[in-house]
Coordinates of C-alpha atoms and ligand atoms in Angstrom, one line a residue:
M1 CA -5.0 9.9 29.8
T2 CA -4.0 11.3 26.1
Y3 CA -3.3 8.5 23.4
D4 CA -2.7 8.4 19.7
L5 CA -5.4 5.8 19.3
A6 CA -8.3 4.7 21.4
V7 CA -10.1 1.6 20.2
I8 CA -13.6 0.9 21.8
G9 CA -14.1 -2.7 22.0
G10 CA -11.9 -5.8 22.7
G11 CA -13.2 -8.2 19.9
P12 CA -11.3 -9.7 16.8
G13 CA -11.7 -6.0 15.2
G14 CA -10.8 -4.0 18.2
Y15 CA -8.0 -5.9 19.8
V16 CA -6.3 -6.6 16.2
A17 CA -6.5 -2.9 15.6
A18 CA -4.9 -2.1 18.8
L19 CA -2.0 -5.0 18.0
R20 CA -1.4 -3.4 14.5
A21 CA -1.4 0.3 16.0
A22 CA 0.9 -0.8 18.6
Q23 CA 3.1 -2.4 15.8
L24 CA 3.3 0.9 14.1
G25 CA 4.4 2.6 17.2
L26 CA 1.1 4.2 18.5
K27 CA 0.4 4.8 22.0
T28 CA -2.8 2.9 22.1
A29 CA -5.6 2.1 24.5
L30 CA -8.2 -0.6 24.3
I31 CA -11.5 -0.1 26.1
E32 CA -13.6 -3.1 26.9
K33 CA -16.8 -3.3 29.0
Y34 CA -16.3 -7.2 29.8
S35 CA -13.7 -8.4 31.9
T36 CA -12.4 -10.7 29.1
L37 CA -11.3 -9.5 25.7
G38 CA -11.9 -11.2 22.6
G39 CA -15.6 -10.1 22.1
T40 CA -18.4 -12.0 20.7
C41 CA -16.1 -14.4 18.7
L42 CA -13.8 -15.7 21.4
N43 CA -16.7 -15.5 24.4
V44 CA -19.8 -16.3 22.9
G45 CA -19.4 -16.8 19.1
C46 CA -16.9 -18.7 17.1
I47 CA -14.5 -20.4 19.4
P48 CA -17.0 -21.7 21.9
S49 CA -19.4 -22.8 19.0
K50 CA -16.4 -24.7 17.4
A51 CA -15.5 -26.3 20.5
L52 CA -19.0 -27.7 20.9
L53 CA -19.0 -28.6 17.2
D54 CA -15.9 -30.6 17.7
S55 CA -17.0 -32.3 20.9
S56 CA -20.5 -33.3 19.3
E57 CA -18.9 -34.4 16.1
L58 CA -16.5 -36.6 18.0
Y59 CA -19.8 -38.1 19.7
Y60 CA -21.4 -38.6 16.5
Q61 CA -18.5 -40.3 14.9
A62 CA -18.2 -42.8 17.8
S63 CA -21.6 -43.6 17.7
H64 CA -22.3 -43.9 13.9
T65 CA -19.0 -44.5 12.2
F66 CA -16.6 -46.2 14.6
S67 CA -17.9 -49.6 14.2
E68 CA -17.5 -49.5 10.3
H69 CA -13.8 -48.6 10.8
G70 CA -13.7 -51.9 13.2
I71 CA -13.5 -50.0 16.3
G72 CA -15.6 -50.9 19.0
V73 CA -17.2 -48.5 21.7
S74 CA -19.2 -49.7 24.6
E75 CA -21.3 -47.8 26.9
L76 CA -21.2 -44.6 25.1
S77 CA -22.4 -41.3 26.8
V78 CA -22.5 -37.7 26.7
D79 CA -21.9 -35.6 29.7
L80 CA -23.0 -32.5 28.6
N81 CA -21.6 -30.6 31.8
Q82 CA -18.1 -31.7 30.9
M83 CA -18.6 -30.7 27.2
I84 CA -19.5 -27.2 28.3
Q85 CA -16.8 -27.1 31.0
R86 CA -14.2 -28.1 28.2
K87 CA -15.6 -25.5 25.9
N88 CA -15.3 -22.6 28.8
K89 CA -11.5 -23.8 29.3
V90 CA -10.9 -23.6 25.5
V91 CA -12.7 -20.0 25.7
E92 CA -10.3 -19.1 28.9
M93 CA -7.1 -20.1 27.4
T94 CA -7.9 -18.3 24.0
T95 CA -8.9 -14.7 25.8
K96 CA -6.0 -15.1 28.3
G97 CA -3.8 -15.3 25.2
I98 CA -5.4 -12.0 24.1
D99 CA -4.4 -10.5 27.5
F100 CA -0.8 -11.8 27.0
L101 CA -0.7 -10.1 23.4
M102 CA -1.8 -6.7 24.9
K103 CA 0.8 -6.9 27.7
K104 CA 3.3 -7.8 25.2
N105 CA 2.8 -4.8 22.9
K106 CA 2.1 -2.4 25.5
I107 CA -1.3 -1.7 25.1
D108 CA -3.3 0.0 27.8
V109 CA -6.5 -2.1 28.3
I110 CA -9.1 -0.1 30.2
Q111 CA -12.1 -1.9 31.5
G112 CA -15.3 0.0 31.5
H113 CA -18.2 1.1 29.1
A114 CA -16.9 4.0 26.9
S115 CA -19.1 6.6 25.8
F116 CA -18.5 9.9 23.7
A117 CA -17.9 13.3 25.8
D118 CA -16.9 14.7 22.7
A119 CA -15.4 13.8 19.3
H120 CA -11.8 13.3 20.8
T121 CA -12.7 12.2 24.4
L122 CA -14.4 9.0 26.1
N123 CA -15.7 8.8 29.4
V124 CA -15.0 5.3 30.8
G125 CA -16.4 5.2 34.4
D126 CA -14.9 8.3 36.1
Q127 CA -12.0 8.5 33.6
K128 CA -11.6 10.6 30.7
I129 CA -9.8 9.3 27.7
S130 CA -8.5 11.5 24.9
A131 CA -7.1 10.4 21.7
K132 CA -6.2 11.9 18.4
H133 CA -7.8 9.0 16.5
I134 CA -10.6 6.7 17.8
I135 CA -11.9 3.3 16.1
I136 CA -15.4 2.2 17.2
A137 CA -15.3 -1.6 17.2
T138 CA -18.6 -2.2 19.3
G139 CA -19.6 -5.5 17.5
S140 CA -23.2 -6.6 17.8
K141 CA -25.8 -8.3 19.9
P142 CA -28.6 -11.0 18.7
S143 CA -31.5 -9.8 16.8
N144 CA -35.1 -10.4 17.9
L145 CA -38.5 -10.9 16.1
P146 CA -41.4 -8.7 16.9
G147 CA -43.5 -10.9 19.2
I148 CA -40.5 -13.0 20.7
T149 CA -38.6 -12.2 23.9
P150 CA -36.1 -14.6 24.7
D151 CA -36.2 -15.3 28.4
G152 CA -32.8 -17.0 28.5
E153 CA -34.2 -20.2 29.6
R154 CA -36.4 -21.9 27.1
V155 CA -36.3 -19.2 24.4
I156 CA -32.9 -18.8 24.0
T157 CA -30.2 -17.0 21.7
S158 CA -26.9 -18.4 20.7
T159 CA -25.3 -17.2 23.8
E160 CA -27.4 -19.6 26.1
A161 CA -27.5 -22.2 23.4
L162 CA -23.5 -22.5 24.4
K163 CA -24.3 -23.3 28.0
L164 CA -27.3 -25.2 28.3
T165 CA -27.2 -27.7 31.2
E166 CA -29.3 -30.3 29.7
R167 CA -29.7 -31.8 26.2
P168 CA -33.1 -30.5 24.6
E169 CA -35.5 -33.1 23.6
H170 CA -37.0 -31.1 20.8
L171 CA -35.1 -28.0 20.0
L172 CA -37.1 -25.4 17.6
V173 CA -34.5 -23.2 15.6
I174 CA -35.8 -19.9 14.1
G175 CA -33.6 -19.1 11.3
G176 CA -31.9 -21.6 9.2
G177 CA -28.7 -19.2 8.8
I178 CA -25.2 -19.8 10.1
I179 CA -26.0 -19.8 13.7
G180 CA -29.1 -22.1 13.3
L181 CA -27.3 -24.8 11.5
E182 CA -24.2 -25.1 13.6
L183 CA -26.0 -24.9 16.8
G184 CA -28.7 -27.0 15.5
S185 CA -26.1 -29.4 14.4
V186 CA -24.4 -29.6 17.7
Y187 CA -27.7 -30.6 19.6
A188 CA -28.8 -32.9 16.6
R189 CA -25.5 -34.7 16.9
L190 CA -26.2 -35.2 20.7
G191 CA -29.7 -36.9 19.8
S192 CA -32.1 -33.8 20.2
K193 CA -34.8 -33.9 17.5
V194 CA -34.3 -30.3 15.9
T195 CA -36.8 -28.5 13.5
V196 CA -35.4 -25.5 11.8
L197 CA -38.0 -22.9 10.6
E198 CA -36.6 -20.7 7.8
Y199 CA -38.2 -17.5 6.1
T200 CA -36.6 -17.9 2.5
T201 CA -36.8 -21.0 0.4
G202 CA -33.3 -22.2 1.0
L203 CA -31.1 -22.6 3.8
I204 CA -28.2 -20.1 4.5
P205 CA -29.4 -17.5 1.9
G206 CA -26.1 -15.8 1.9
M207 CA -24.0 -18.4 0.5
D208 CA -24.2 -19.9 -3.0
E209 CA -27.4 -21.6 -3.3
S210 CA -26.1 -25.0 -4.1
I211 CA -24.6 -25.3 -0.8
G212 CA -27.9 -24.9 1.2
K213 CA -29.7 -27.2 -1.1
E214 CA -27.2 -30.1 -0.7
L215 CA -26.6 -29.3 3.2
Q216 CA -30.4 -29.7 3.8
K217 CA -30.3 -33.1 2.1
I218 CA -27.4 -34.2 4.3
L219 CA -28.5 -32.8 7.5
K220 CA -31.9 -34.5 7.1
K221 CA -30.4 -38.0 6.1
Q222 CA -27.5 -37.8 8.7
L223 CA -28.8 -36.2 11.5
G224 CA -32.8 -36.3 11.2
M225 CA -33.0 -32.7 11.2
Q226 CA -36.5 -31.3 10.0
F227 CA -36.8 -28.2 7.8
L228 CA -39.6 -25.7 7.5
L229 CA -38.9 -23.6 4.6
G230 CA -40.8 -20.7 3.3
H231 CA -42.1 -20.4 6.9
Q232 CA -42.2 -17.0 8.3
V233 CA -42.3 -17.1 12.3
K234 CA -44.6 -14.7 13.7
G235 CA -44.2 -15.4 17.6
A236 CA -43.1 -18.0 20.4
T237 CA -45.2 -18.5 23.5
R238 CA -43.9 -20.5 26.6
E239 CA -45.9 -22.6 28.8
G240 CA -44.0 -24.3 31.5
N241 CA -41.3 -26.0 30.1
Q242 CA -42.6 -26.1 26.4
V243 CA -42.4 -23.4 23.6
T244 CA -44.9 -23.1 20.8
V245 CA -43.7 -21.2 17.6
N246 CA -46.3 -20.0 15.4
A247 CA -45.5 -19.3 11.9
L248 CA -47.0 -18.7 8.3
D249 CA -46.4 -21.6 5.7
P250 CA -45.7 -21.0 2.3
K251 CA -49.4 -20.7 1.5
G252 CA -49.8 -18.2 4.2
E253 CA -51.5 -20.6 6.6
A254 CA -51.1 -20.5 10.3
I255 CA -49.1 -23.4 11.6
S256 CA -47.5 -24.1 15.0
V257 CA -44.6 -26.4 16.4
T258 CA -44.0 -27.2 19.7
G259 CA -40.6 -28.1 21.7
D260 CA -39.0 -27.7 24.7
Y261 CA -36.3 -25.2 23.8
C262 CA -36.5 -22.5 21.0
L263 CA -33.1 -20.9 19.8
V264 CA -33.7 -17.5 18.1
A265 CA -31.2 -17.3 15.3
V266 CA -32.6 -14.4 13.2
G267 CA -29.3 -12.4 12.7
R268 CA -27.4 -9.9 14.7
R269 CA -27.7 -6.2 15.2
P270 CA -25.0 -3.5 15.4
Y271 CA -24.3 -2.8 19.1
T272 CA -24.0 1.1 19.7
D273 CA -26.4 1.4 23.0
G274 CA -24.8 3.9 25.6
L275 CA -22.0 4.8 23.1
G276 CA -23.4 8.5 23.1
L277 CA -22.5 8.8 19.1
E278 CA -24.4 12.1 19.1
A279 CA -21.8 13.8 21.5
A280 CA -19.4 13.2 18.7
G281 CA -21.6 14.4 15.8
L282 CA -22.3 10.8 14.6
A283 CA -25.4 9.0 13.9
T284 CA -26.5 5.4 12.8
D285 CA -28.3 4.7 9.4
N286 CA -31.8 3.0 9.4
R287 CA -30.4 -0.7 10.3
G288 CA -28.3 0.7 13.4
R289 CA -25.2 0.8 11.5
I290 CA -22.3 3.5 11.5
P291 CA -21.9 4.7 8.1
V292 CA -18.3 4.8 6.8
N293 CA -16.5 5.9 3.8
Q294 CA -14.1 3.4 1.9
Q295 CA -11.5 4.3 4.3
L296 CA -13.5 3.2 6.9
Q297 CA -13.8 7.0 8.4
T298 CA -17.2 7.9 10.0
S299 CA -18.5 11.6 9.2
Q300 CA -15.7 12.8 11.5
A301 CA -12.5 12.1 9.8
H302 CA -10.4 11.0 12.9
I303 CA -13.1 8.6 14.0
Y304 CA -13.2 5.0 12.2
A305 CA -15.7 2.4 12.5
I306 CA -15.0 -1.7 11.9
G307 CA -16.4 -4.8 12.1
D308 CA -20.1 -5.9 13.0
V309 CA -21.1 -2.2 13.9
I310 CA -20.7 -1.3 9.9
V311 CA -21.9 -2.6 6.9
G312 CA -20.9 -6.0 5.4
P313 CA -20.8 -9.5 6.5
M314 CA -20.7 -10.1 10.4
L315 CA -17.6 -12.3 10.5
A316 CA -14.6 -12.2 12.7
H317 CA -11.8 -12.1 10.1
K318 CA -13.6 -9.3 8.1
A319 CA -13.7 -7.2 11.5
E320 CA -9.9 -8.2 11.8
E321 CA -9.2 -7.0 8.2
E322 CA -10.9 -3.9 8.7
G323 CA -9.1 -3.1 11.8
I324 CA -5.8 -3.6 10.3
F325 CA -6.9 -1.4 7.2
A326 CA -8.2 1.6 9.6
V327 CA -4.9 1.8 11.3
E328 CA -2.8 1.5 8.3
S329 CA -4.9 4.1 6.8
L330 CA -4.9 6.5 9.5
M331 CA -1.1 6.1 9.7
G332 CA -1.0 7.4 6.1
Q333 CA -0.4 4.1 4.3
K334 CA -2.4 2.6 1.3
P335 CA -3.6 -0.8 2.7
H336 CA -5.7 -3.4 0.4
L337 CA -8.9 -4.8 1.2
D338 CA -11.3 -6.3 -1.1
H339 CA -14.7 -7.2 0.8
R340 CA -15.6 -9.4 -2.3
L341 CA -12.9 -11.8 -1.3
I342 CA -13.6 -12.1 2.2
P343 CA -14.5 -16.0 2.6
S344 CA -17.5 -17.3 4.5
V345 CA -17.6 -20.5 6.1
V346 CA -20.4 -22.7 7.7
Y347 CA -18.9 -25.4 10.2
T348 CA -21.6 -28.0 9.8
W349 CA -20.1 -31.4 9.1
P350 CA -19.5 -31.4 6.0
E351 CA -18.4 -27.7 6.1
G352 CA -19.4 -25.3 3.6
A353 CA -17.3 -22.4 2.3
G354 CA -17.3 -20.0 -0.4
V355 CA -15.7 -17.0 -2.0
G356 CA -16.4 -14.3 -4.4
D357 CA -19.8 -14.3 -6.4
T358 CA -22.4 -16.9 -6.1
E359 CA -24.0 -18.5 -9.3
Q360 CA -27.6 -16.8 -8.2
F361 CA -25.7 -13.2 -8.2
L362 CA -23.9 -14.0 -11.5
R363 CA -27.3 -15.0 -13.2
E364 CA -29.1 -11.9 -11.5
Q365 CA -26.1 -9.7 -13.1
G366 CA -26.6 -11.4 -16.6
R367 CA -22.7 -12.4 -16.6
E368 CA -21.6 -14.6 -19.0
Y369 CA -19.8 -17.5 -16.9
K370 CA -18.9 -21.3 -17.0
T371 CA -18.8 -23.7 -14.0
G372 CA -16.7 -26.6 -13.1
S373 CA -17.9 -29.0 -10.5
F374 CA -16.3 -31.9 -9.0
P375 CA -17.8 -34.4 -6.1
F376 CA -15.7 -35.4 -3.1
K377 CA -17.0 -39.1 -3.5
A378 CA -14.6 -39.4 -6.6
L379 CA -11.4 -38.6 -4.5
G380 CA -9.3 -41.5 -3.0
R381 CA -8.9 -39.6 0.2
S382 CA -12.7 -38.9 1.0
R383 CA -13.2 -42.6 0.6
A384 CA -10.4 -43.4 3.0
S385 CA -12.0 -41.2 5.6
G386 CA -15.4 -41.9 4.7
D387 CA -16.1 -38.1 4.0
V388 CA -17.7 -38.5 0.6
E389 CA -20.3 -35.7 0.5
G390 CA -20.3 -32.7 -1.3
F391 CA -18.5 -31.0 -4.1
V392 CA -16.4 -28.0 -5.2
K393 CA -17.8 -25.5 -7.6
V394 CA -15.8 -23.3 -9.5
L395 CA -17.1 -20.2 -11.4
A396 CA -15.3 -18.7 -14.2
D397 CA -15.7 -15.7 -16.6
K398 CA -16.7 -17.3 -19.9
A399 CA -14.4 -15.5 -22.2
T400 CA -11.4 -15.0 -19.9
D401 CA -11.4 -18.0 -17.7
E402 CA -10.7 -15.4 -14.4
I403 CA -12.2 -17.3 -11.4
L404 CA -15.1 -15.3 -10.1
G405 CA -16.4 -17.7 -7.3
I406 CA -15.4 -20.8 -5.6
H407 CA -18.1 -22.6 -3.2
I408 CA -17.2 -25.7 -1.6
L409 CA -19.3 -28.3 0.5
G410 CA -17.3 -31.2 2.2
A411 CA -14.6 -32.4 4.6
R412 CA -12.4 -29.2 5.5
A413 CA -14.0 -26.8 3.2
A414 CA -13.2 -24.3 5.8
D415 CA -9.5 -24.7 5.4
L416 CA -9.6 -25.5 1.5
I417 CA -11.3 -22.2 0.7
A418 CA -7.8 -20.3 1.6
E419 CA -6.6 -21.8 -1.8
A420 CA -9.4 -20.1 -3.6
V421 CA -8.9 -16.7 -1.9
V422 CA -5.1 -16.9 -2.9
A423 CA -6.0 -17.5 -6.3
M424 CA -8.7 -15.0 -6.7
E425 CA -6.3 -12.3 -4.8
Y426 CA -4.1 -12.9 -7.7
R427 CA -6.9 -13.1 -10.3
A428 CA -6.1 -16.5 -11.4
S429 CA -7.9 -18.2 -14.0
A430 CA -9.3 -21.9 -13.4
E431 CA -6.8 -23.0 -15.8
D432 CA -3.9 -21.8 -13.4
I433 CA -5.3 -23.8 -10.5
A434 CA -5.8 -26.7 -13.0
R435 CA -2.1 -26.8 -13.7
M436 CA -1.0 -26.8 -10.3
S437 CA 0.2 -29.9 -8.6
H438 CA -2.1 -30.9 -5.5
A439 CA -0.8 -33.6 -3.0
H440 CA -2.1 -36.7 -3.7
P441 CA -4.4 -38.0 -1.7
T442 CA -5.9 -35.0 -0.1
Y443 CA -9.3 -33.1 -0.3
S444 CA -7.6 -30.3 -2.3
E445 CA -7.5 -32.5 -5.1
A446 CA -11.2 -31.7 -5.9
M447 CA -10.4 -28.1 -6.2
R448 CA -7.8 -28.9 -9.1
E449 CA -10.4 -31.2 -10.5
A450 CA -13.2 -28.8 -10.4
C451 CA -10.8 -26.3 -11.9
L452 CA -10.1 -28.9 -14.8
A453 CA -13.8 -29.1 -15.2
A454 CA -14.2 -25.8 -15.6
T455 CA -11.3 -25.6 -18.3
D456 CA -12.7 -27.2 -21.4
N457 CA -14.5 -30.2 -19.4
R458 CA -11.0 -31.7 -18.7
A459 CA -11.7 -33.3 -15.4
L460 CA -9.6 -36.7 -15.0
H461 CA -11.2 -38.6 -12.4
I462 CA -14.8 -38.7 -13.0
Ligands
FAD501 P1 -17.4 -8.2 18.8 O1 -16.6 -9.3 18.8 O2 -18.8 -8.1 19.0 O3 -16.8 -7.1 19.9 C1 -17.2 -5.8 20.3 C2 -16.7 -5.6 21.7 O4 -16.9 -4.3 22.0 C3 -17.4 -6.5 22.8 O5 -16.5 -7.2 23.6 C4 -18.4 -5.6 23.5 O6 -18.4 -5.9 25.0 C5 -17.4 -4.3 23.3 N1 -18.1 -3.0 23.5 C6 -19.3 -2.8 22.8 N2 -19.6 -1.4 23.4 C7 -18.7 -1.0 24.1 C8 -18.6 0.2 24.8 N3 -19.7 1.2 24.8 N4 -17.4 0.4 25.6 C9 -16.5 -0.6 25.7 N5 -16.7 -1.8 25.2 C10 -17.7 -1.9 24.4 N6 -17.5 -15.2 12.8 C11 -16.6 -15.9 12.1 O7 -15.9 -15.3 11.2 N7 -16.3 -17.3 12.1 C12 -17.2 -17.9 13.1 O8 -16.8 -19.1 13.2 C13 -18.1 -17.3 13.9 N8 -19.0 -18.0 14.7 C14 -19.7 -17.2 15.5 C15 -20.7 -18.0 16.2 C16 -21.6 -17.4 17.1 C17 -22.5 -18.3 17.9 C18 -21.7 -15.9 17.0 C19 -22.8 -15.5 17.9 C20 -20.8 -15.3 15.9 C21 -19.8 -16.0 15.4 N9 -19.3 -15.2 14.2 C22 -18.3 -16.1 13.6 C23 -19.4 -13.8 14.2 C24 -18.1 -13.1 15.0 O9 -18.5 -13.3 16.5 C25 -18.3 -11.5 14.8 O10 -18.4 -11.2 13.5 C26 -17.0 -10.8 15.5 O11 -16.9 -11.1 16.7 C27 -17.2 -9.4 15.3 O12 -16.1 -8.6 15.9 P2 -16.3 -7.3 16.4 O13 -14.7 -6.8 16.9 O14 -16.8 -6.1 15.3 O15 -17.1 -7.3 17.3
NAD502 P1 -28.1 -15.2 9.5 O1 -28.3 -13.9 8.8 O2 -27.0 -16.2 9.0 O3 -29.3 -16.2 9.5 C1 -30.7 -15.5 9.9 C2 -31.7 -16.3 9.2 O4 -33.0 -16.1 9.8 C3 -31.8 -16.1 7.7 O5 -31.8 -17.2 7.1 C4 -33.3 -15.4 7.8 O6 -33.8 -15.7 6.4 C5 -33.9 -16.1 8.8 N1 -35.1 -15.4 9.3 C6 -35.2 -14.1 9.6 N2 -36.4 -13.8 10.1 C7 -37.2 -14.9 10.1 C8 -38.6 -15.2 10.5 N3 -39.3 -14.2 10.7 N4 -39.0 -16.6 10.3 C9 -38.0 -17.4 10.0 N5 -36.8 -17.1 9.5 C10 -36.4 -15.9 9.7 O7 -28.0 -14.9 10.7 P2 -27.5 -15.7 12.3 O8 -27.2 -17.4 11.8 O9 -28.2 -15.3 13.4 O10 -25.9 -15.4 12.5 C11 -25.6 -13.9 12.7 C12 -24.5 -13.5 12.3 O11 -23.3 -14.2 12.8 C13 -24.2 -14.0 10.7 O12 -24.1 -12.7 10.2 C14 -23.0 -14.6 10.6 O13 -22.2 -14.0 9.6 C15 -22.2 -14.5 12.1 N6 -21.8 -16.1 12.4 C16 -21.1 -16.4 11.6 C17 -20.5 -17.7 11.6 C18 -19.3 -18.3 10.9 O14 -18.7 -17.8 10.1 N7 -19.2 -19.8 10.6 C19 -21.1 -18.5 12.7 C20 -22.2 -18.0 13.3 C21 -22.4 -16.7 13.2

């Protein structure tokens, strides 16, 4: 078969690219090796992890805060099997929704593993698919550390952590990044002891350091999570149902910790296995990524690459934007995508979210900036719900007041960050947001107050 566009990979990058291509009238094929569409995000990533985060948070609230609200609950229990089944249903509904969208947009979905036969032809099983343009959206897989081989039972990756059949007694988490904190929170809320070993001196190193610092205190106090920072994990060994993780502490001395499960969450690697890139005249860089130019074209101008398989943060909404960008580019349009303004979120409770520059980045750059912060505890809305932890921090250019970054730790930060993205896309100043009406009582008032604080220290409610 011959197509205008063949997309390899049915994750959020690939299926969104296919949808945009169909909207623009291209005859489009979407090739996915698994039987369900949606990729990592819908099947073993964003959606199932959020389903378990929501279920575990409900249990945590019922067991810890309901009584304060005057609600009595007797014989509270956790049925992990039911929780996992509910998560599976959420995933099924979501992936089926993508099937519907493909049909509605007349996109040919071809199930099978694609590999390049040449720069315009793909082998999928015994079919040959030819296309004028190709988008590689093959995503990523969990990374391993030398000395650790996940066995999928006790030494696990995020994929298995989303379908455990029992609650761990003591979960060891290698990596205090986003997956480590999200999935660590799920099991800590359900009553597991959780110990996180992190190589750097702070949690979620990619985000503004104030978020990791404060979150560490909150998760320790709220859920009893233990954090071993500055610990470089060197290996893990399993004996029966016990796993021992060996690490070097900040002084370089060997330590070990033993638990009954170990989650390896040390990042993800781009996935190009069996793709036959060389047959298309393509190669990967030293980190396994497919190099692209600013238009997301590979070294073959008609082949684009997007999402986790290229440079940049491994986020579903980044993959989606790149999918749309690549299709509009190949159609000769002039799309806009500012990678600096792709927000990042950690779905702990409270949630953490940020967009733009971090304070540590501005310091390193020697940029002159000012800050405005506002704590959620000073908001009526937060006191009403009991979600008093966290803050909004605004970073703005010292001379022009243009917002350079906004970082939030607090209730609904994942949703609140959208206002920051809109403001920054339009190059707003802190005073612009400070002068806009924010409904009362809402968590969003913290955004306005932080912007007021950045504007000549004018915060009202503190
Ligand atoms: P993928 O989603 O990985 O999709 C690639 C697809 O290509 C896969 O379906 C794969 O089977 C297919 N494929 C690969 N090779 C071939 C081939 N040769 N032939 C045919 N098909 C092939 N991101 C967020 O933004 N928010 C979150 O809350 C979030 N939570 C996450 C939680 C977890 C536990 C994990 C693991 C990830 C999470 N992510 C989250 C990251 C997000 O899932 C990824 O950034 C996103 O899925 C990347 O999209 P993609 O389209 O590039 O690749
Ligand atoms: P990550 O990069 O966020 O965190 C990995 C952590 O492991 C880092 O903090 C790193 O310092 C640490 N580490 C590496 N080697 C170590 C060692 N030897 N010993 C101890 N610690 C070590 O990666 P992740 O948490 O595995 O997540 C993978 C990707 O999935 C991320 O890029 C993330 O963007 C994406 N994701 C996003 C979300 C979300 O958007 N909410 C949720 C889950 C995953």
